[in-house]
PDB file of C-alpha atoms in Angstrom:
ATOM      1  CA  MET A  65       0.000   0.000   0.000  1.00  0.00           C
ATOM      2  CA  SER A  66       2.765   2.416   0.957  1.00  0.00           C
ATOM      3  CA  PHE A  67       4.604   1.560  -2.275  1.00  0.00           C
ATOM      4  CA  TRP A  68       1.657   2.531  -4.494  1.00  0.00           C
ATOM      5  CA  LEU A  69       1.067   5.669  -2.422  1.00  0.00           C
ATOM      6  CA  SER A  70       4.699   6.655  -2.965  1.00  0.00           C
ATOM      7  CA  VAL A  71       4.368   6.022  -6.697  1.00  0.00           C
ATOM      8  CA  THR A  72       1.216   8.184  -6.869  1.00  0.00           C
ATOM      9  CA  VAL A  73       2.823  11.069  -4.985  1.00  0.00           C
ATOM     10  CA  LEU A  74       5.964  10.876  -7.123  1.00  0.00           C
ATOM     11  CA  THR A  75       3.882  10.889 -10.316  1.00  0.00           C
ATOM     12  CA  LEU A  76       1.986  13.985  -9.161  1.00  0.00           C
ATOM     13  CA  VAL A  77       5.236  15.788  -8.340  1.00  0.00           C
ATOM     14  CA  VAL A  78       6.719  14.964 -11.744  1.00  0.00           C
ATOM     15  CA  ALA A  79       3.497  16.036 -13.448  1.00  0.00           C
ATOM     16  CA  LEU A  80       3.477  19.383 -11.634  1.00  0.00           C
ATOM     17  CA  ILE A  81       7.094  20.039 -12.551  1.00  0.00           C
ATOM     18  CA  CYS A  82       6.581  19.126 -16.201  1.00  0.00           C
ATOM     19  CA  PHE A  83       3.105  20.541 -16.858  1.00  0.00           C
ATOM     20  CA  TYR A  84       2.813  23.485 -14.444  1.00  0.00           C
ATOM     21  CA  PRO A  85       3.477  26.052 -17.214  1.00  0.00           C
ATOM     22  CA  LEU A  86       0.200  24.968 -18.835  1.00  0.00           C
ATOM     23  CA  PHE A  87      -1.689  26.656 -15.998  1.00  0.00           C
ATOM     24  CA  LYS A  88      -0.193  30.027 -16.791  1.00  0.00           C
ATOM     25  CA  THR A  89      -1.895  32.422 -19.181  1.00  0.00           C
ATOM     26  CA  VAL A  90       0.279  33.088 -22.201  1.00  0.00           C
ATOM     27  CA  LYS A  91       0.073  36.580 -23.590  1.00  0.00           C
ATOM     28  CA  PRO A  92       1.581  37.397 -26.982  1.00  0.00           C
ATOM     29  CA  ILE A  93       4.413  39.846 -26.384  1.00  0.00           C
ATOM     30  CA  ARG A  94       3.953  41.779 -29.596  1.00  0.00           C
ATOM     31  CA  THR A  95       0.188  42.169 -29.072  1.00  0.00           C
ATOM     32  CA  ALA A  96       0.657  43.489 -25.544  1.00  0.00           C
ATOM     33  CA  ALA A  97       3.333  45.950 -26.667  1.00  0.00           C
ATOM     34  CA  HIS A  98       1.171  47.106 -29.572  1.00  0.00           C
ATOM     35  CA  ALA A  99      -1.800  47.686 -27.230  1.00  0.00           C
ATOM     36  CA  VAL A 100       0.345  49.792 -24.888  1.00  0.00           C
ATOM     37  CA  LYS A 101       1.593  52.002 -27.748  1.00  0.00           C
ATOM     38  CA  ARG A 102      -1.920  52.414 -29.085  1.00  0.00           C
ATOM     39  CA  ASP A 103      -3.270  53.509 -25.693  1.00  0.00           C
ATOM     40  CA  GLU A 104      -0.499  56.044 -25.292  1.00  0.00           C
ATOM     41  CA  LEU A 105      -1.146  57.465 -28.779  1.00  0.00           C
ATOM     42  CA  ASN A 106      -4.890  57.714 -28.142  1.00  0.00           C
ATOM     43  CA  LYS A 107      -4.284  59.522 -24.859  1.00  0.00           C
ATOM     44  CA  ALA A 108      -1.879  61.956 -26.519  1.00  0.00           C
ATOM     45  CA  LEU A 109      -4.380  62.725 -29.310  1.00  0.00           C
ATOM     46  CA  TYR A 110      -7.176  63.114 -26.768  1.00  0.00           C
ATOM     47  CA  PHE A 111      -5.323  65.652 -24.667  1.00  0.00           C
ATOM     48  CA  GLN A 112      -4.100  67.497 -27.754  1.00  0.00           C
ATOM     49  CA  ARG A 113      -7.643  67.768 -29.160  1.00  0.00           C
ATOM     50  CA  LEU A 114      -9.009  68.726 -25.721  1.00  0.00           C
ATOM     51  CA  ALA A 115      -6.464  71.513 -25.485  1.00  0.00           C
ATOM     52  CA  GLU A 116      -7.519  72.821 -28.943  1.00  0.00           C
ATOM     53  CA  ILE A 117     -11.200  72.807 -27.966  1.00  0.00           C
ATOM     54  CA  GLU A 118     -10.502  74.678 -24.743  1.00  0.00           C
ATOM     55  CA  ARG A 119      -8.361  77.208 -26.618  1.00  0.00           C
ATOM     56  CA  ASP A 120     -11.062  77.825 -29.214  1.00  0.00           C
ATOM     57  CA  GLU A 121     -13.657  78.079 -26.474  1.00  0.00           C
ATOM     58  CA  ALA A 122     -11.584  80.680 -24.659  1.00  0.00           C
ATOM     59  CA  GLN A 123     -11.318  82.735 -27.859  1.00  0.00           C
ATOM     60  CA  GLY A 124     -15.101  82.527 -28.343  1.00  0.00           C
ATOM     61  CA  LEU A 125     -14.851  80.575 -31.545  1.00  0.00           C
ATOM     62  CA  LEU A 126     -16.999  77.668 -30.308  1.00  0.00           C
ATOM     63  CA  VAL A 127     -20.545  77.706 -29.001  1.00  0.00           C
ATOM     64  CA  ASN A 128     -20.867  73.939 -28.468  1.00  0.00           C
ATOM     65  CA  ALA A 129     -17.602  73.196 -26.624  1.00  0.00           C
ATOM     66  CA  GLU A 130     -19.214  70.851 -24.088  1.00  0.00           C
ATOM     67  CA  GLN A 131     -20.752  68.730 -26.817  1.00  0.00           C
ATOM     68  CA  LEU A 132     -17.376  68.480 -28.568  1.00  0.00           C
ATOM     69  CA  LYS A 133     -15.687  67.391 -25.305  1.00  0.00           C
ATOM     70  CA  THR A 134     -18.345  64.722 -24.788  1.00  0.00           C
ATOM     71  CA  GLU A 135     -17.920  63.443 -28.327  1.00  0.00           C
ATOM     72  CA  LEU A 136     -14.139  63.422 -27.860  1.00  0.00           C
ATOM     73  CA  GLN A 137     -14.439  61.331 -24.668  1.00  0.00           C
ATOM     74  CA  GLN A 138     -16.875  58.970 -26.399  1.00  0.00           C
ATOM     75  CA  ALA A 139     -14.446  58.481 -29.273  1.00  0.00           C
ATOM     76  CA  LEU A 140     -11.620  57.729 -26.799  1.00  0.00           C
ATOM     77  CA  LEU A 141     -13.716  55.107 -24.971  1.00  0.00           C
ATOM     78  CA  GLU A 142     -14.753  53.449 -28.246  1.00  0.00           C
ATOM     79  CA  ASP A 143     -11.102  53.167 -29.286  1.00  0.00           C
ATOM     80  CA  ILE A 144     -10.098  51.192 -26.121  1.00  0.00           C
ATOM     81  CA  PRO A 145      -9.436  47.524 -27.167  1.00  0.00           C
ATOM     82  CA  ALA A 146     -11.796  44.812 -25.872  1.00  0.00           C
ATOM     83  CA  THR A 147     -10.816  43.011 -22.712  1.00  0.00           C
ATOM     84  CA  THR A 148      -8.835  39.803 -23.056  1.00  0.00           C
ATOM     85  CA  LYS A 149     -10.354  38.116 -20.015  1.00  0.00           C
ATOM     86  CA  PRO A 150     -12.441  35.573 -21.944  1.00  0.00           C
ATOM     87  CA  GLN A 151      -9.379  34.655 -23.955  1.00  0.00           C
ATOM     88  CA  SER A 152      -7.348  34.233 -20.752  1.00  0.00           C
ATOM     89  CA  MET A 153     -10.042  31.997 -19.264  1.00  0.00           C
ATOM     90  CA  ALA A 154     -10.087  29.906 -22.417  1.00  0.00           C
ATOM     91  CA  GLN A 155      -6.308  29.560 -22.271  1.00  0.00           C
ATOM     92  CA  LYS A 156      -6.512  28.456 -18.639  1.00  0.00           C
ATOM     93  CA  SER A 157      -9.183  25.906 -19.489  1.00  0.00           C
ATOM     94  CA  TYR A 158      -7.043  24.495 -22.276  1.00  0.00           C
ATOM     95  CA  GLY A 159      -4.043  24.446 -19.914  1.00  0.00           C
ATOM     96  CA  ARG A 160      -5.950  22.424 -17.325  1.00  0.00           C
ATOM     97  CA  LEU A 161      -7.156  20.041 -19.995  1.00  0.00           C
ATOM     98  CA  TRP A 162      -3.591  19.482 -21.215  1.00  0.00           C
ATOM     99  CA  PHE A 163      -2.404  19.034 -17.619  1.00  0.00           C
ATOM    100  CA  VAL A 164      -4.989  16.326 -16.903  1.00  0.00           C
ATOM    101  CA  SER A 165      -4.188  14.638 -20.211  1.00  0.00           C
ATOM    102  CA  GLY A 166      -0.441  14.744 -19.502  1.00  0.00           C
ATOM    103  CA  LEU A 167      -0.966  13.407 -15.979  1.00  0.00           C
ATOM    104  CA  LEU A 168      -3.040  10.486 -17.217  1.00  0.00           C
ATOM    105  CA  THR A 169      -0.526   9.724 -19.958  1.00  0.00           C
ATOM    106  CA  LEU A 170       2.354   9.821 -17.479  1.00  0.00           C
ATOM    107  CA  GLY A 171       0.487   7.553 -15.076  1.00  0.00           C
ATOM    108  CA  ILE A 172      -0.391   5.037 -17.784  1.00  0.00           C
ATOM    109  CA  LEU A 173       3.146   4.953 -19.196  1.00  0.00           C
ATOM    110  CA  SER A 174       4.749   4.574 -15.751  1.00  0.00           C
ATOM    111  CA  THR A 175       2.299   1.787 -14.814  1.00  0.00           C
ATOM    112  CA  ILE A 176       2.938  -0.093 -18.063  1.00  0.00           C
ATOM    113  CA  THR A 177       6.696   0.294 -17.614  1.00  0.00           C
ATOM    114  CA  TYR A 178       6.556  -0.976 -14.026  1.00  0.00           C
ATOM    115  CA  LEU A 179       4.381  -3.940 -14.963  1.00  0.00           C
ATOM    116  CA  SER A 180       6.766  -4.905 -17.770  1.00  0.00           C
ATOM    117  CA  VAL A 181      10.160  -4.393 -16.122  1.00  0.00           C
ATOM    118  CA  GLY A 182       9.357  -3.623 -12.462  1.00  0.00           C
ATOM    119  CA  SER A 183      10.148  -5.694  -9.406  1.00  0.00           C
ATOM    120  CA  TRP A 184       6.583  -6.826  -8.766  1.00  0.00           C
ATOM    121  CA  GLN A 185       7.284 -10.223 -10.283  1.00  0.00           C
ATOM    122  CA  ALA A 186      10.260 -10.735  -7.967  1.00  0.00           C
ATOM    123  CA  GLU A 187       8.161  -9.607  -5.004  1.00  0.00           C
ATOM    124  CA  ALA A 188       5.424 -12.053  -5.954  1.00  0.00           C
ATOM    125  CA  MET A 189       7.956 -14.892  -6.189  1.00  0.00           C
ATOM    126  CA  LEU A 190       9.405 -13.990  -2.797  1.00  0.00           C
ATOM    127  CA  GLU A 191       5.959 -14.003  -1.264  1.00  0.00           C
ATOM    128  CA  LYS A 192       5.235 -17.453  -2.719  1.00  0.00           C
ATOM    129  CA  THR A 193       8.554 -18.720  -1.361  1.00  0.00           C
ATOM    130  CA  TYR A 194       7.776 -17.317   2.088  1.00  0.00           C
ATOM    131  CA  GLN A 195       4.390 -19.082   2.093  1.00  0.00           C
ATOM    132  CA  LYS A 196       6.210 -22.407   1.563  1.00  0.00           C
ATOM    133  CA  LEU A 197       8.064 -22.111   4.886  1.00  0.00           C
ATOM    134  CA  PRO A 198       5.726 -24.562   6.735  1.00  0.00           C
ATOM    135  CA  HIS A 199       6.324 -27.055   3.916  1.00  0.00           C
ATOM    136  CA  PHE A 200      10.086 -26.872   4.448  1.00  0.00           C
ATOM    137  CA  TYR A 201       9.648 -27.396   8.194  1.00  0.00           C
ATOM    138  CA  GLU A 202       7.745 -30.592   7.424  1.00  0.00           C
ATOM    139  CA  ARG A 203      10.440 -31.711   4.996  1.00  0.00           C
ATOM    140  CA  LEU A 204      13.085 -31.368   7.717  1.00  0.00           C
ATOM    141  CA  LYS A 205      11.351 -34.119   9.681  1.00  0.00           C
ATOM    142  CA  ASP A 206      12.220 -36.564   6.888  1.00  0.00           C
ATOM    143  CA  GLU A 207      15.610 -35.092   6.046  1.00  0.00           C
ATOM    144  CA  GLN A 208      17.454 -38.371   6.612  1.00  0.00           C
ATOM    145  CA  ASN A 209      15.368 -40.351   4.110  1.00  0.00           C
ATOM    146  CA  ASN A 210      14.448 -37.548   1.729  1.00  0.00           C
ATOM    147  CA  PRO A 211      17.053 -34.747   1.861  1.00  0.00           C
ATOM    148  CA  LEU A 212      16.306 -31.323   0.433  1.00  0.00           C
ATOM    149  CA  THR A 213      17.584 -30.623  -3.059  1.00  0.00           C
ATOM    150  CA  GLU A 214      19.881 -27.706  -3.882  1.00  0.00           C
ATOM    151  CA  SER A 215      16.951 -25.711  -5.246  1.00  0.00           C
ATOM    152  CA  GLU A 216      14.856 -26.407  -2.156  1.00  0.00           C
ATOM    153  CA  LEU A 217      17.718 -25.356   0.103  1.00  0.00           C
ATOM    154  CA  GLN A 218      17.968 -22.042  -1.745  1.00  0.00           C
ATOM    155  CA  GLN A 219      14.223 -21.489  -1.396  1.00  0.00           C
ATOM    156  CA  PHE A 220      14.347 -22.482   2.265  1.00  0.00           C
ATOM    157  CA  SER A 221      17.146 -19.980   2.868  1.00  0.00           C
ATOM    158  CA  THR A 222      15.158 -17.205   1.167  1.00  0.00           C
ATOM    159  CA  ALA A 223      12.013 -18.046   3.141  1.00  0.00           C
ATOM    160  CA  LEU A 224      13.961 -18.001   6.412  1.00  0.00           C
ATOM    161  CA  ARG A 225      15.435 -14.598   5.586  1.00  0.00           C
ATOM    162  CA  LEU A 226      12.001 -13.186   4.879  1.00  0.00           C
ATOM    163  CA  HIS A 227      10.716 -14.668   8.113  1.00  0.00           C
ATOM    164  CA  LEU A 228      13.625 -13.195  10.092  1.00  0.00           C
ATOM    165  CA  GLN A 229      12.933  -9.762   8.658  1.00  0.00           C
ATOM    166  CA  LYS A 230       9.567  -9.945  10.398  1.00  0.00           C
ATOM    167  CA  SER A 231      10.754 -11.880  13.483  1.00  0.00           C
ATOM    168  CA  PRO A 232      14.416 -10.973  14.112  1.00  0.00           C
ATOM    169  CA  GLN A 233      14.327 -12.405  17.669  1.00  0.00           C
ATOM    170  CA  ASP A 234      13.618 -15.963  16.504  1.00  0.00           C
ATOM    171  CA  ALA A 235      16.823 -17.731  17.577  1.00  0.00           C
ATOM    172  CA  LYS A 236      15.838 -21.112  16.141  1.00  0.00           C
ATOM    173  CA  SER A 237      15.255 -19.650  12.687  1.00  0.00           C
ATOM    174  CA  TRP A 238      18.674 -17.992  12.822  1.00  0.00           C
ATOM    175  CA  TRP A 239      20.213 -21.344  13.695  1.00  0.00           C
ATOM    176  CA  LEU A 240      18.305 -23.072  10.882  1.00  0.00           C
ATOM    177  CA  LEU A 241      19.506 -20.407   8.453  1.00  0.00           C
ATOM    178  CA  GLY A 242      23.053 -21.178   9.550  1.00  0.00           C
ATOM    179  CA  GLN A 243      22.471 -24.898   8.953  1.00  0.00           C
ATOM    180  CA  VAL A 244      21.127 -24.228   5.461  1.00  0.00           C
ATOM    181  CA  ALA A 245      24.011 -21.852   4.731  1.00  0.00           C
ATOM    182  CA  MET A 246      26.492 -24.567   5.702  1.00  0.00           C
ATOM    183  CA  ASN A 247      24.833 -26.967   3.260  1.00  0.00           C
ATOM    184  CA  THR A 248      24.971 -24.386   0.469  1.00  0.00           C
ATOM    185  CA  ASP A 249      28.630 -23.415   1.117  1.00  0.00           C
ATOM    186  CA  LYS A 250      27.847 -19.909   2.360  1.00  0.00           C
ATOM    187  CA  ALA A 251      30.309 -19.690   5.197  1.00  0.00           C
ATOM    188  CA  GLN A 252      29.872 -16.011   6.047  1.00  0.00           C
ATOM    189  CA  LEU A 253      26.090 -16.317   6.184  1.00  0.00           C
ATOM    190  CA  ALA A 254      26.433 -19.382   8.415  1.00  0.00           C
ATOM    191  CA  LEU A 255      28.862 -17.568  10.724  1.00  0.00           C
ATOM    192  CA  ASP A 256      26.588 -14.537  11.058  1.00  0.00           C
ATOM    193  CA  SER A 257      23.477 -16.671  11.584  1.00  0.00           C
ATOM    194  CA  TYR A 258      25.046 -18.878  14.257  1.00  0.00           C
ATOM    195  CA  ALA A 259      26.391 -15.803  16.021  1.00  0.00           C
ATOM    196  CA  ARG A 260      22.936 -14.246  16.084  1.00  0.00           C
ATOM    197  CA  ALA A 261      21.326 -17.441  17.411  1.00  0.00           C
ATOM    198  CA  ASN A 262      23.955 -17.778  20.143  1.00  0.00           C
ATOM    199  CA  LYS A 263      23.521 -14.123  21.104  1.00  0.00           C
ATOM    200  CA  LEU A 264      19.749 -14.488  21.432  1.00  0.00           C
ATOM    201  CA  GLU A 265      19.977 -17.740  23.453  1.00  0.00           C
ATOM    202  CA  PRO A 266      23.467 -17.920  25.021  1.00  0.00           C
ATOM    203  CA  ASP A 267      22.554 -20.924  27.205  1.00  0.00           C
ATOM    204  CA  ASN A 268      21.546 -23.144  24.287  1.00  0.00           C
ATOM    205  CA  ASN A 269      24.401 -25.639  23.868  1.00  0.00           C
ATOM    206  CA  GLU A 270      23.267 -26.697  20.400  1.00  0.00           C
ATOM    207  CA  TYR A 271      23.534 -23.132  19.084  1.00  0.00           C
ATOM    208  CA  LYS A 272      26.798 -22.641  20.938  1.00  0.00           C
ATOM    209  CA  LEU A 273      28.313 -25.801  19.449  1.00  0.00           C
ATOM    210  CA  SER A 274      27.340 -24.844  15.911  1.00  0.00           C
ATOM    211  CA  TYR A 275      28.876 -21.418  16.389  1.00  0.00           C
ATOM    212  CA  ALA A 276      32.046 -22.882  17.942  1.00  0.00           C
ATOM    213  CA  ARG A 277      32.444 -25.401  15.120  1.00  0.00           C
ATOM    214  CA  ILE A 278      32.489 -22.787  12.375  1.00  0.00           C
ATOM    215  CA  LEU A 279      34.768 -20.509  14.427  1.00  0.00           C
ATOM    216  CA  MET A 280      37.308 -23.306  14.809  1.00  0.00           C
ATOM    217  CA  PHE A 281      37.591 -23.727  11.050  1.00  0.00           C
ATOM    218  CA  SER A 282      38.231 -20.017  10.565  1.00  0.00           C
ATOM    219  CA  GLU A 283      41.664 -18.776   9.509  1.00  0.00           C
ATOM    220  CA  ASP A 284      41.524 -16.016  12.103  1.00  0.00           C
ATOM    221  CA  PRO A 285      43.296 -16.964  15.375  1.00  0.00           C
ATOM    222  CA  THR A 286      40.848 -14.762  17.275  1.00  0.00           C
ATOM    223  CA  ASP A 287      37.927 -16.798  15.916  1.00  0.00           C
ATOM    224  CA  LYS A 288      39.659 -20.047  16.867  1.00  0.00           C
ATOM    225  CA  SER A 289      40.260 -18.806  20.393  1.00  0.00           C
ATOM    226  CA  GLN A 290      36.626 -17.774  20.709  1.00  0.00           C
ATOM    227  CA  GLY A 291      35.600 -21.228  19.492  1.00  0.00           C
ATOM    228  CA  ASP A 292      37.784 -22.866  22.162  1.00  0.00           C
ATOM    229  CA  ASN A 293      36.116 -20.821  24.882  1.00  0.00           C
ATOM    230  CA  LEU A 294      32.656 -21.733  23.657  1.00  0.00           C
ATOM    231  CA  LEU A 295      33.523 -25.451  23.662  1.00  0.00           C
ATOM    232  CA  LYS A 296      34.849 -25.231  27.199  1.00  0.00           C
ATOM    233  CA  GLU A 297      31.646 -23.484  28.283  1.00  0.00           C
ATOM    234  CA  VAL A 298      29.584 -26.340  26.816  1.00  0.00           C
ATOM    235  CA  ILE A 299      31.716 -28.986  28.559  1.00  0.00           C
ATOM    236  CA  ARG A 300      31.431 -27.164  31.886  1.00  0.00           C
ATOM    237  CA  GLN A 301      27.639 -27.304  31.537  1.00  0.00           C
ATOM    238  CA  ASP A 302      27.531 -30.823  30.077  1.00  0.00           C
ATOM    239  CA  HIS A 303      30.553 -33.059  30.821  1.00  0.00           C
ATOM    240  CA  SER A 304      29.189 -35.856  28.646  1.00  0.00           C
ATOM    241  CA  ASN A 305      28.728 -33.812  25.465  1.00  0.00           C
ATOM    242  CA  LEU A 306      30.576 -36.006  22.980  1.00  0.00           C
ATOM    243  CA  GLU A 307      30.492 -33.488  20.141  1.00  0.00           C
ATOM    244  CA  ALA A 308      32.064 -30.760  22.255  1.00  0.00           C
ATOM    245  CA  LEU A 309      34.710 -33.165  23.567  1.00  0.00           C
ATOM    246  CA  GLY A 310      35.536 -34.343  20.052  1.00  0.00           C
ATOM    247  CA  LEU A 311      35.901 -30.798  18.718  1.00  0.00           C
ATOM    248  CA  LEU A 312      38.051 -29.773  21.682  1.00  0.00           C
ATOM    249  CA  ALA A 313      40.294 -32.836  21.307  1.00  0.00           C
ATOM    250  CA  PHE A 314      40.765 -32.059  17.620  1.00  0.00           C
ATOM    251  CA  ARG A 315      41.616 -28.472  18.536  1.00  0.00           C
ATOM    252  CA  TYR A 316      44.255 -29.662  21.061  1.00  0.00           C
ATOM    253  CA  PHE A 317      45.756 -31.955  18.444  1.00  0.00           C
ATOM    254  CA  GLU A 318      45.833 -29.096  15.918  1.00  0.00           C
ATOM    255  CA  VAL A 319      47.854 -26.850  18.250  1.00  0.00           C
ATOM    256  CA  GLU A 320      50.177 -29.803  19.074  1.00  0.00           C
ATOM    257  CA  ASP A 321      48.962 -30.165  22.641  1.00  0.00           C
ATOM    258  CA  TYR A 322      48.989 -33.933  22.237  1.00  0.00           C
ATOM    259  CA  LYS A 323      48.714 -34.704  25.949  1.00  0.00           C
ATOM    260  CA  MET A 324      45.412 -32.812  26.341  1.00  0.00           C
ATOM    261  CA  ALA A 325      44.165 -34.272  23.068  1.00  0.00           C
ATOM    262  CA  ALA A 326      44.766 -37.824  24.351  1.00  0.00           C
ATOM    263  CA  VAL A 327      43.128 -36.999  27.703  1.00  0.00           C
ATOM    264  CA  THR A 328      40.047 -35.525  26.016  1.00  0.00           C
ATOM    265  CA  TRP A 329      39.656 -38.463  23.633  1.00  0.00           C
ATOM    266  CA  SER A 330      40.033 -40.839  26.626  1.00  0.00           C
ATOM    267  CA  MET A 331      37.135 -39.048  28.313  1.00  0.00           C
ATOM    268  CA  MET A 332      35.058 -39.621  25.188  1.00  0.00           C
ATOM    269  CA  LEU A 333      36.055 -43.293  25.103  1.00  0.00           C
ATOM    270  CA  ARG A 334      34.735 -43.865  28.624  1.00  0.00           C
ATOM    271  CA  LEU A 335      31.376 -42.351  27.615  1.00  0.00           C
ATOM    272  CA  LEU A 336      30.916 -44.624  24.591  1.00  0.00           C
ATOM    273  CA  GLY A 337      29.318 -48.025  24.711  1.00  0.00           C
ATOM    274  CA  ASP A 338      31.224 -51.175  23.774  1.00  0.00           C
ATOM    275  CA  ASP A 339      29.347 -51.570  20.501  1.00  0.00           C
ATOM    276  CA  ASP A 340      29.627 -47.908  19.448  1.00  0.00           C
ATOM    277  CA  PRO A 341      31.219 -47.731  15.935  1.00  0.00           C
ATOM    278  CA  ARG A 342      33.087 -44.555  16.897  1.00  0.00           C
ATOM    279  CA  LYS A 343      35.096 -46.370  19.547  1.00  0.00           C
ATOM    280  CA  ALA A 344      37.717 -47.775  17.160  1.00  0.00           C
ATOM    281  CA  LEU A 345      38.327 -44.370  15.556  1.00  0.00           C
ATOM    282  CA  ILE A 346      38.802 -42.701  18.934  1.00  0.00           C
ATOM    283  CA  GLU A 347      41.214 -45.414  20.060  1.00  0.00           C
ATOM    284  CA  ARG A 348      43.321 -44.795  16.951  1.00  0.00           C
ATOM    285  CA  SER A 349      43.199 -41.073  17.649  1.00  0.00           C
ATOM    286  CA  ILE A 350      44.457 -41.673  21.202  1.00  0.00           C
ATOM    287  CA  HIS A 351      47.351 -43.821  19.934  1.00  0.00           C
ATOM    288  CA  SER A 352      48.205 -41.150  17.362  1.00  0.00           C
ATOM    289  CA  ALA A 353      48.197 -38.416  20.006  1.00  0.00           C
ATOM    290  CA  ARG A 354      50.406 -40.455  22.369  1.00  0.00           C
ATOM    291  CA  ALA A 355      52.849 -41.296  19.564  1.00  0.00           C
ATOM    292  CA  SER A 356      53.045 -37.647  18.598  1.00  0.00           C
ATOM    293  CA  GLN A 357      53.585 -36.749  22.263  1.00  0.00           C
ATOM    294  CA  GLU A 358      56.486 -39.222  22.521  1.00  0.00           C
ATOM    295  CA  ALA A 359      58.053 -37.841  19.336  1.00  0.00           C
ATOM    296  CA  GLN A 360      57.648 -34.318  20.633  1.00  0.00           C
ATOM    297  CA  ASP A 361      59.230 -35.224  23.976  1.00  0.00           C
ATOM    298  CA  ALA A 362      62.144 -36.931  22.206  1.00  0.00           C
ATOM    299  CA  GLU A 363      62.734 -33.865  20.039  1.00  0.00           C
ATOM    300  CA  LYS A 364      62.758 -31.607  23.084  1.00  0.00           C
ATOM    301  CA  HIS A 365      65.180 -33.980  24.859  1.00  0.00           C
ATOM    302  CA  GLU A 366      67.565 -33.856  21.896  1.00  0.00           C
ATOM    303  CA  GLN A 367      67.451 -30.078  21.945  1.00  0.00           C
ATOM    304  CA  LEU A 368      68.240 -29.956  25.665  1.00  0.00           C
ATOM    305  CA  VAL A 369      70.950 -32.670  25.688  1.00  0.00           C
ATOM    306  CA  PRO A 370      73.732 -31.923  23.173  1.00  0.00           C
ATOM    307  CA  LYS A 371      75.184 -34.823  21.215  1.00  0.00           C
ATOM    308  CA  GLN A 372      78.597 -36.171  22.382  1.00  0.00           C
TER     309      GLN A 372
END
């Protein structure tokens, strides 16, 4: 509604700027100048003739001086040009008619142009995509068996953005947008979305873990450090959180703190059941961390003890 009101006001402003001169009465310059000269000449002849009559009357040559003065005044009045008011009114009427015609033409042309190349089609498509948001929520329930296609993920992302424009405090939708962004390789969007979700609900470990995970894979050391702190916060709240322990162990291994990596993986191993398929992988990770620790210790020993 506000869009069409803005368009109407803008059209009226443009029309006034373009067609305002049509309201003005146009007077021919030469005609006006000619009328002024004619009036001045008539006045000069009138006063000259009046002076002659008065002179003749003073000399006693005229007996009907008053009649001659009356006739002279009558002749002057008859020589005054007719008023141009009707013509001016006609010109104003034509000007208004042209203004209305120009305004209608401008409105029709602008409407046709907008309908042909305007953004209304894109707006209509966005609205249809937004209306499909409940459908995408239902699809998520069967994501394991029937995953969303690339096209559906793009539509889901657009629908979530539109929803968040109306409900910016919806932490879950921000987190979902981050999940979709991760699946469509939009790292910056995922980072921003996870950050917003974590800010809105700082005690939600799921949002915190997602945010920490993407921070840890950043090239910025500050982001990595922030990710470490978030993981430690999760573990302090939930000592059995396997995902947080796994990410933290990987982080320790990455910075060559092999002892803490082995300790963290050992904590995970105690939390897993005997038939858990992840158990073998974690055991290999522990052996790798301990071997790396031994190699690191041997290298430090060689540096401290010079060769004989």
